[in-house]
CSV table of N, CA and C in Angstrom, one decimal:
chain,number,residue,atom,x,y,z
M,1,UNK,N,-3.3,-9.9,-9.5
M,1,UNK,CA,-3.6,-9.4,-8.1
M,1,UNK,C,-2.9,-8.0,-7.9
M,2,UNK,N,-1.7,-7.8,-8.5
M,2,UNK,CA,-1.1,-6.4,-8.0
M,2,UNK,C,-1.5,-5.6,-8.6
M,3,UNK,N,-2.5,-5.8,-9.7
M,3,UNK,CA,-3.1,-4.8,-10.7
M,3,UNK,C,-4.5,-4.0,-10.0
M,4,UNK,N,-4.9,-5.3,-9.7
M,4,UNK,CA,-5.7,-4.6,-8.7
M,4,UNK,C,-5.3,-4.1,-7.4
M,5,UNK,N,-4.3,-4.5,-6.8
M,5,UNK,CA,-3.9,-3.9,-5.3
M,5,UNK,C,-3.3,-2.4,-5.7
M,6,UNK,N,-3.1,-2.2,-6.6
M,6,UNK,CA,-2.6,-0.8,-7.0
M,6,UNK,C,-3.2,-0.2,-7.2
M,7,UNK,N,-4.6,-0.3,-8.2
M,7,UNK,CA,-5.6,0.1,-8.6
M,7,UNK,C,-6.8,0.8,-7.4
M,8,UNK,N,-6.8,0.2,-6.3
M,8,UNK,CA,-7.2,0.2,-5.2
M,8,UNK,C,-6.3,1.0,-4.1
M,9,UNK,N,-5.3,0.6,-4.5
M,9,UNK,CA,-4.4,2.1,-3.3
M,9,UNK,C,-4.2,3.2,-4.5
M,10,UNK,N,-4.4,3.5,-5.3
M,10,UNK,CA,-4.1,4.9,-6.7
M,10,UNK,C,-5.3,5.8,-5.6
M,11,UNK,N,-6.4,5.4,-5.4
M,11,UNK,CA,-7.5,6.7,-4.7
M,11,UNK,C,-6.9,7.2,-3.6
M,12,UNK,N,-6.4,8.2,-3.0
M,12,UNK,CA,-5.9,8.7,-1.6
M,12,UNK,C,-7.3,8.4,-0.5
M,13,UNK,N,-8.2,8.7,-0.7
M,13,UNK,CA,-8.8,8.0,0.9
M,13,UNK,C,-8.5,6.6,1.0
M,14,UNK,N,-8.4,5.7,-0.1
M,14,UNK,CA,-8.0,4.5,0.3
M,14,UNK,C,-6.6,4.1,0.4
M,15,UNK,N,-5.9,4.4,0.0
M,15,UNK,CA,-4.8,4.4,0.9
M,15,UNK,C,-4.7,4.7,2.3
M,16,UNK,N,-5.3,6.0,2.8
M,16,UNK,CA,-5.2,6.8,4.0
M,16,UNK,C,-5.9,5.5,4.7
M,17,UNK,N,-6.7,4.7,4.4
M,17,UNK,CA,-7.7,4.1,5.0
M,17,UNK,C,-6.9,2.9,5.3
M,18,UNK,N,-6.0,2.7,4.4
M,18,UNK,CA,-5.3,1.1,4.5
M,18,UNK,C,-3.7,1.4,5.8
M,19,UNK,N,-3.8,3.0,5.6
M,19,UNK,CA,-2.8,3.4,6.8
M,19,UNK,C,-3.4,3.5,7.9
M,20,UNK,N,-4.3,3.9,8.1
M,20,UNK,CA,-5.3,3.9,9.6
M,20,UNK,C,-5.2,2.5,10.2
M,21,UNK,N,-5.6,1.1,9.1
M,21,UNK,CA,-6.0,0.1,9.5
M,21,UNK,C,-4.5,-0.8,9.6
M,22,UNK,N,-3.7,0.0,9.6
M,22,UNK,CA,-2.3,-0.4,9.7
M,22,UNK,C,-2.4,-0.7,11.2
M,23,UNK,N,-2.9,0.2,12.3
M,23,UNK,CA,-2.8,0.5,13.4
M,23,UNK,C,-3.6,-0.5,14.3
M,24,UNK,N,-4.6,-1.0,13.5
M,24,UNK,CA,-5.7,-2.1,14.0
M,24,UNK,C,-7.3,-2.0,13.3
M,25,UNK,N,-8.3,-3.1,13.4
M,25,UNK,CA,-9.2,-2.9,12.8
M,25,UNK,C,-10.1,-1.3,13.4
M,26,UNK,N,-11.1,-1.2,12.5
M,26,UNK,CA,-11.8,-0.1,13.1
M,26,UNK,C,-13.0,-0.1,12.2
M,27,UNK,N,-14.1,0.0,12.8
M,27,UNK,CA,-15.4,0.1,12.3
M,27,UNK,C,-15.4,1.6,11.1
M,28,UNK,N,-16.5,1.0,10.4
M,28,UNK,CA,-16.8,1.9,8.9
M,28,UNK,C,-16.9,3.6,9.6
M,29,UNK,N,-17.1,3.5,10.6
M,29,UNK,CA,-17.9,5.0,11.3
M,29,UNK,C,-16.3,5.7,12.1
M,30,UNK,N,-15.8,4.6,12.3
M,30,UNK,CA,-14.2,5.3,13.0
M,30,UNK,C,-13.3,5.7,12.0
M,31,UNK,N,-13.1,5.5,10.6
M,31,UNK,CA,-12.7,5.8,9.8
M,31,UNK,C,-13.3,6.4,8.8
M,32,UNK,N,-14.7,6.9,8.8
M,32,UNK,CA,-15.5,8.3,8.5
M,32,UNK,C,-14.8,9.3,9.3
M,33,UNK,N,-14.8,8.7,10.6
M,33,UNK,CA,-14.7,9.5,11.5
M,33,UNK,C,-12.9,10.5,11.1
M,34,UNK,N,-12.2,9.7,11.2
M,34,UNK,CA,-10.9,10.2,11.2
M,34,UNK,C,-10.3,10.7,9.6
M,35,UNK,N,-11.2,10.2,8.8
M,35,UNK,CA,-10.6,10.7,7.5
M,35,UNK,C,-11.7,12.3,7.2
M,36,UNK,N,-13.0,12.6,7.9
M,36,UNK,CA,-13.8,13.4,7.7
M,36,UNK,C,-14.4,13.7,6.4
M,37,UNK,N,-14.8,11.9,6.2
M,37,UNK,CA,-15.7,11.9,5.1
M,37,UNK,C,-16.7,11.1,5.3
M,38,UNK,N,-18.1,11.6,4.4
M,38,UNK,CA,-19.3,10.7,5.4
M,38,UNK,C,-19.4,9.3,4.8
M,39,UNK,N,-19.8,8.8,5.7
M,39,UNK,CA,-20.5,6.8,6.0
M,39,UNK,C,-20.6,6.2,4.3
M,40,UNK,N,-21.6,6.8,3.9
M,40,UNK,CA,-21.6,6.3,2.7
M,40,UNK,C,-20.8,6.1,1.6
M,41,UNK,N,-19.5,7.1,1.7
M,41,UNK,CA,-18.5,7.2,0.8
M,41,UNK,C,-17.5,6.2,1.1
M,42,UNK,N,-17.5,6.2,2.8
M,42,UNK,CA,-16.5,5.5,2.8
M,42,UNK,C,-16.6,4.0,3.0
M,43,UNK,N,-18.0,3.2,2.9
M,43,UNK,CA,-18.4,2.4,2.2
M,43,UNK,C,-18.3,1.8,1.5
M,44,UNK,N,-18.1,2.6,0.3
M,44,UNK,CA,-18.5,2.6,-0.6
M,44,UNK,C,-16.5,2.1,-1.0
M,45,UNK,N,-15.7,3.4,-0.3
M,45,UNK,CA,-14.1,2.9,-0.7
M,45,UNK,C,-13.8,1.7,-0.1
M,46,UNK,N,-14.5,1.1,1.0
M,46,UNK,CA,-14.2,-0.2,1.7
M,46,UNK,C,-14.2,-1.5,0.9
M,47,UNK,N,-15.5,-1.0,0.0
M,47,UNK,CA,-16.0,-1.9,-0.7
M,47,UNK,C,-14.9,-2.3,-1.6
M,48,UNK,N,-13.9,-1.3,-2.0
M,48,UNK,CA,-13.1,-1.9,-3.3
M,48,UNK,C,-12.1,-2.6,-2.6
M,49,UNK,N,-12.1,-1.9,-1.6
M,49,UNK,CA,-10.7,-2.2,-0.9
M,49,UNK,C,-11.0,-3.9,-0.5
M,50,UNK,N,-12.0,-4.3,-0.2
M,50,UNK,CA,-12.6,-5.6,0.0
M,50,UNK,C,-12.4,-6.5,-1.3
M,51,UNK,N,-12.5,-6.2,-2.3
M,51,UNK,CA,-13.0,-6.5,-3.5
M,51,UNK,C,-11.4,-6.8,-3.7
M,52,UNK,N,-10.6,-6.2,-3.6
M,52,UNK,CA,-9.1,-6.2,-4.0
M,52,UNK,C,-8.4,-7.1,-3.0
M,53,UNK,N,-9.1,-7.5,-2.5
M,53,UNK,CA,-8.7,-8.2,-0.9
M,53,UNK,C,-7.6,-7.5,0.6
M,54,UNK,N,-7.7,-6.7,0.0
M,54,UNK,CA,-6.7,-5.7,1.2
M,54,UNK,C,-7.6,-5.8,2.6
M,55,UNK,N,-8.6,-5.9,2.4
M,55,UNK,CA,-9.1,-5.7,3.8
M,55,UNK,C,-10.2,-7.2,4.3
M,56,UNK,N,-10.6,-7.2,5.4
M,56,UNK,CA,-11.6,-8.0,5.6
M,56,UNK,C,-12.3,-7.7,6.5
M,57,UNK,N,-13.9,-7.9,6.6
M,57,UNK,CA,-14.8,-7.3,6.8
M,57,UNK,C,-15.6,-8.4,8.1
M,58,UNK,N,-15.5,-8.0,9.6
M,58,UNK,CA,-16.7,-9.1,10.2
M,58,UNK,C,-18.0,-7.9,11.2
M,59,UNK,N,-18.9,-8.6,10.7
M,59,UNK,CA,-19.9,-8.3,11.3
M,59,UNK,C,-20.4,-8.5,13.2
M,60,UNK,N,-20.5,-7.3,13.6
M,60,UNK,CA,-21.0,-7.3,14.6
M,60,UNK,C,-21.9,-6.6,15.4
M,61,UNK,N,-23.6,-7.2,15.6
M,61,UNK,CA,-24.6,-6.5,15.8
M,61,UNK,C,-24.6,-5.8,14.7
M,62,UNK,N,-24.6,-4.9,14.6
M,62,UNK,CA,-25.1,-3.6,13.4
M,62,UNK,C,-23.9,-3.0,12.8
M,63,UNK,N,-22.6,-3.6,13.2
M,63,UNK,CA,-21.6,-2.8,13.0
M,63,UNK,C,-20.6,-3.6,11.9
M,64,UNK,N,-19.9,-3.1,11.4
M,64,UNK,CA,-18.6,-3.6,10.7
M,64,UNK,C,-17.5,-3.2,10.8
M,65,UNK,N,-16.7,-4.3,11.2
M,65,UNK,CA,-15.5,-3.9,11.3
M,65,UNK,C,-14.6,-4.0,10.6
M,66,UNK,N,-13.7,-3.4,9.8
M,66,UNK,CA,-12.7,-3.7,8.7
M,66,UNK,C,-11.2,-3.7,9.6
M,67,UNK,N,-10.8,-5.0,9.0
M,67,UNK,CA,-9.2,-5.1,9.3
M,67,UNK,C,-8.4,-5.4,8.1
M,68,UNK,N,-7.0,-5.0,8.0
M,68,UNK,CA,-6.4,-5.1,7.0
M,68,UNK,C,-5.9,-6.4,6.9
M,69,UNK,N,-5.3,-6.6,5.6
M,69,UNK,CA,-5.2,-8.0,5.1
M,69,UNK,C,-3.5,-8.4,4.7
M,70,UNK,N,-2.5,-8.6,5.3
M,70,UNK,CA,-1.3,-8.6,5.0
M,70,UNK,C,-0.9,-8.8,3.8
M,71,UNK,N,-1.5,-10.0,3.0
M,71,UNK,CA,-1.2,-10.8,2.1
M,71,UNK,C,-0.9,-9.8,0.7
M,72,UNK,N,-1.8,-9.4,0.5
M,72,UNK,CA,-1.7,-8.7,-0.8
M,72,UNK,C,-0.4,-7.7,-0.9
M,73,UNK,N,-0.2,-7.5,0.4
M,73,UNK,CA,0.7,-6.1,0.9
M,73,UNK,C,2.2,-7.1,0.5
M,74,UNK,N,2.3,-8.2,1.0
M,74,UNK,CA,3.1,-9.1,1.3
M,74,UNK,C,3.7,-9.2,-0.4
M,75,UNK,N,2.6,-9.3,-1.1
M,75,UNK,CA,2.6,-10.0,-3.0
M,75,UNK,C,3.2,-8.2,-3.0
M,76,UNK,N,2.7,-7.6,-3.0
M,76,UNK,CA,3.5,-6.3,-3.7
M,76,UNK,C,5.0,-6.2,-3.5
M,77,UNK,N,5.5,-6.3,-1.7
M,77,UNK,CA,6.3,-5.8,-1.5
M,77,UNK,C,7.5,-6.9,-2.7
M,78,UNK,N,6.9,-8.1,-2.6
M,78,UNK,CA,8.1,-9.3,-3.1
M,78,UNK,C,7.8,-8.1,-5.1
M,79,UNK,N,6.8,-7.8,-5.6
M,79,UNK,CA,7.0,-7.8,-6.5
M,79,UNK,C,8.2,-6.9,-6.4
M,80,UNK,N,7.8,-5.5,-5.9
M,80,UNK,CA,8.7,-4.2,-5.9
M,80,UNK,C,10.2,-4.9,-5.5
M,81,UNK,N,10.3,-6.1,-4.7
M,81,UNK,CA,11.7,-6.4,-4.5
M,81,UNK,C,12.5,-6.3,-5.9
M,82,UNK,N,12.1,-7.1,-6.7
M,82,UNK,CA,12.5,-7.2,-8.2
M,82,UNK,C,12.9,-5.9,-8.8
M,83,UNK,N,12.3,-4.9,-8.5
M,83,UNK,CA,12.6,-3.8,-8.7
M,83,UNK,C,13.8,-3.2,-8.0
M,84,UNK,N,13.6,-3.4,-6.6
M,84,UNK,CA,14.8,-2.9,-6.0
M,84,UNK,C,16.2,-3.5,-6.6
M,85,UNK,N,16.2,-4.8,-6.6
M,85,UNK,CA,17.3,-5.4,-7.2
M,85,UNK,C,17.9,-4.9,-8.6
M,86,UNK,N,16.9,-4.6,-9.1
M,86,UNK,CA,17.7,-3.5,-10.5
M,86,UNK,C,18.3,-2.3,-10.0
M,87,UNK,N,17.6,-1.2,-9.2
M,87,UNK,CA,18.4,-0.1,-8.7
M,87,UNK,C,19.5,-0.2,-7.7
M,88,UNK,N,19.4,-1.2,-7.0
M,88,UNK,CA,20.9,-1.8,-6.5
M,88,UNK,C,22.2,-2.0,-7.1
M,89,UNK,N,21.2,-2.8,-8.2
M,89,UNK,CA,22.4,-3.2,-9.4
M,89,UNK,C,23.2,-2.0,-10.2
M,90,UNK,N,22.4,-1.2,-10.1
M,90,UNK,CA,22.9,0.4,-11.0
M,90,UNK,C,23.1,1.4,-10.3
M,91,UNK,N,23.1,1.0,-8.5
M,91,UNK,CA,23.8,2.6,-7.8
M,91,UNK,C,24.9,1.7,-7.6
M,92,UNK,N,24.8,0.3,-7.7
M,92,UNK,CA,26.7,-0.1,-7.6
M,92,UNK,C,27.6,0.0,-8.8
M,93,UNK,N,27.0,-0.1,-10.1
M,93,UNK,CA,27.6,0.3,-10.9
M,93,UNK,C,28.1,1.5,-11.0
M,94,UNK,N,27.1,3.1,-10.5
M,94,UNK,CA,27.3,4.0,-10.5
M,94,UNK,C,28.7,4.6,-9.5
M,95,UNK,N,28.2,3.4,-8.3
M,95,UNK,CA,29.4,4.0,-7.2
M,95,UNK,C,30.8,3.3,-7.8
M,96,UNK,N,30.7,2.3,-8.5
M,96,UNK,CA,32.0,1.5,-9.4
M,96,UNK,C,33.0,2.9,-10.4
M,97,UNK,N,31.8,3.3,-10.8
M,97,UNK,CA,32.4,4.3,-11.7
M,97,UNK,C,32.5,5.5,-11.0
M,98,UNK,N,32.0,6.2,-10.3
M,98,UNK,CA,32.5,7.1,-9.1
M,98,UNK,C,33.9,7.2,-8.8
M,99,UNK,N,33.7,6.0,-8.5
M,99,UNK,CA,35.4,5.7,-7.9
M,99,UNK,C,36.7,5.8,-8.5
M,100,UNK,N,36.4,4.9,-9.8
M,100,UNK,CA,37.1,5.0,-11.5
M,100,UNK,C,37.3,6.6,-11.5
M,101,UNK,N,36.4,7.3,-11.4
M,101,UNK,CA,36.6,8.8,-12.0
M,101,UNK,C,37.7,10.0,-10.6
M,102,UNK,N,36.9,9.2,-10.1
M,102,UNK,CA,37.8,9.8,-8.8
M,102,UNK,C,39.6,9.3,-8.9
M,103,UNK,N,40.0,8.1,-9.4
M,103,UNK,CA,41.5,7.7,-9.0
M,103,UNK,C,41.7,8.2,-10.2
M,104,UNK,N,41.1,8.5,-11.5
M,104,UNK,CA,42.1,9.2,-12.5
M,104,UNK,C,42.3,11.0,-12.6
M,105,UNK,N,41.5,11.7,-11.4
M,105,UNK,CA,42.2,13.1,-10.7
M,105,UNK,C,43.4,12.5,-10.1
């Protein structure tokens, strides 16, 4: 799953698009509209973004509306935690030795 959620925020319109929809859902034509790229393309980026599950898609009359999907966002952040916990681990080391270097001036 994070292979694909990454794979799917790597394009910049869809990212930009998964920040817009940060703010609330918005039809395929409101985010043509704000990113100033046409209908079809951005369709077309919805689609992956659907496909990856970041977003979800409900029909109304003629329209669609895309809203974002927490979950996937939720699976990344816990992975990157794992990450954080190593650079934690090694600016405390670094501030350990900081200090070390500092009391032997």
């Amino acid at each position: 799953m994070k292979q694909t959620t990454l794979h799917a925020l790597a394009e910049p319109n869809r990212l930009q698009m998964v920040e817009l929809l940060r703010e609330g859902p918005l039809t395929v034509n409101q985010i043509a509209e704000c990113l100033q790229i046409r209908q079809p393309q951005t369709s077309k980026h919805l689609k992956i973004l659907y496909e990856a599950g970041l977003v979800e898609v409900q029909a109304e009359a003629n329209r669609r509306i895309y809203k974002l999907r927490p979950e996937p966002l939720q699976e990344m952040d816990e992975w990157l935690d794992s990450f954080r916990s190593i650079w934690e681990k090694r600016f405390d080391q670094l501030e350990d030795y900081l200090e070390k270097m500092q009391k032997k001036r």
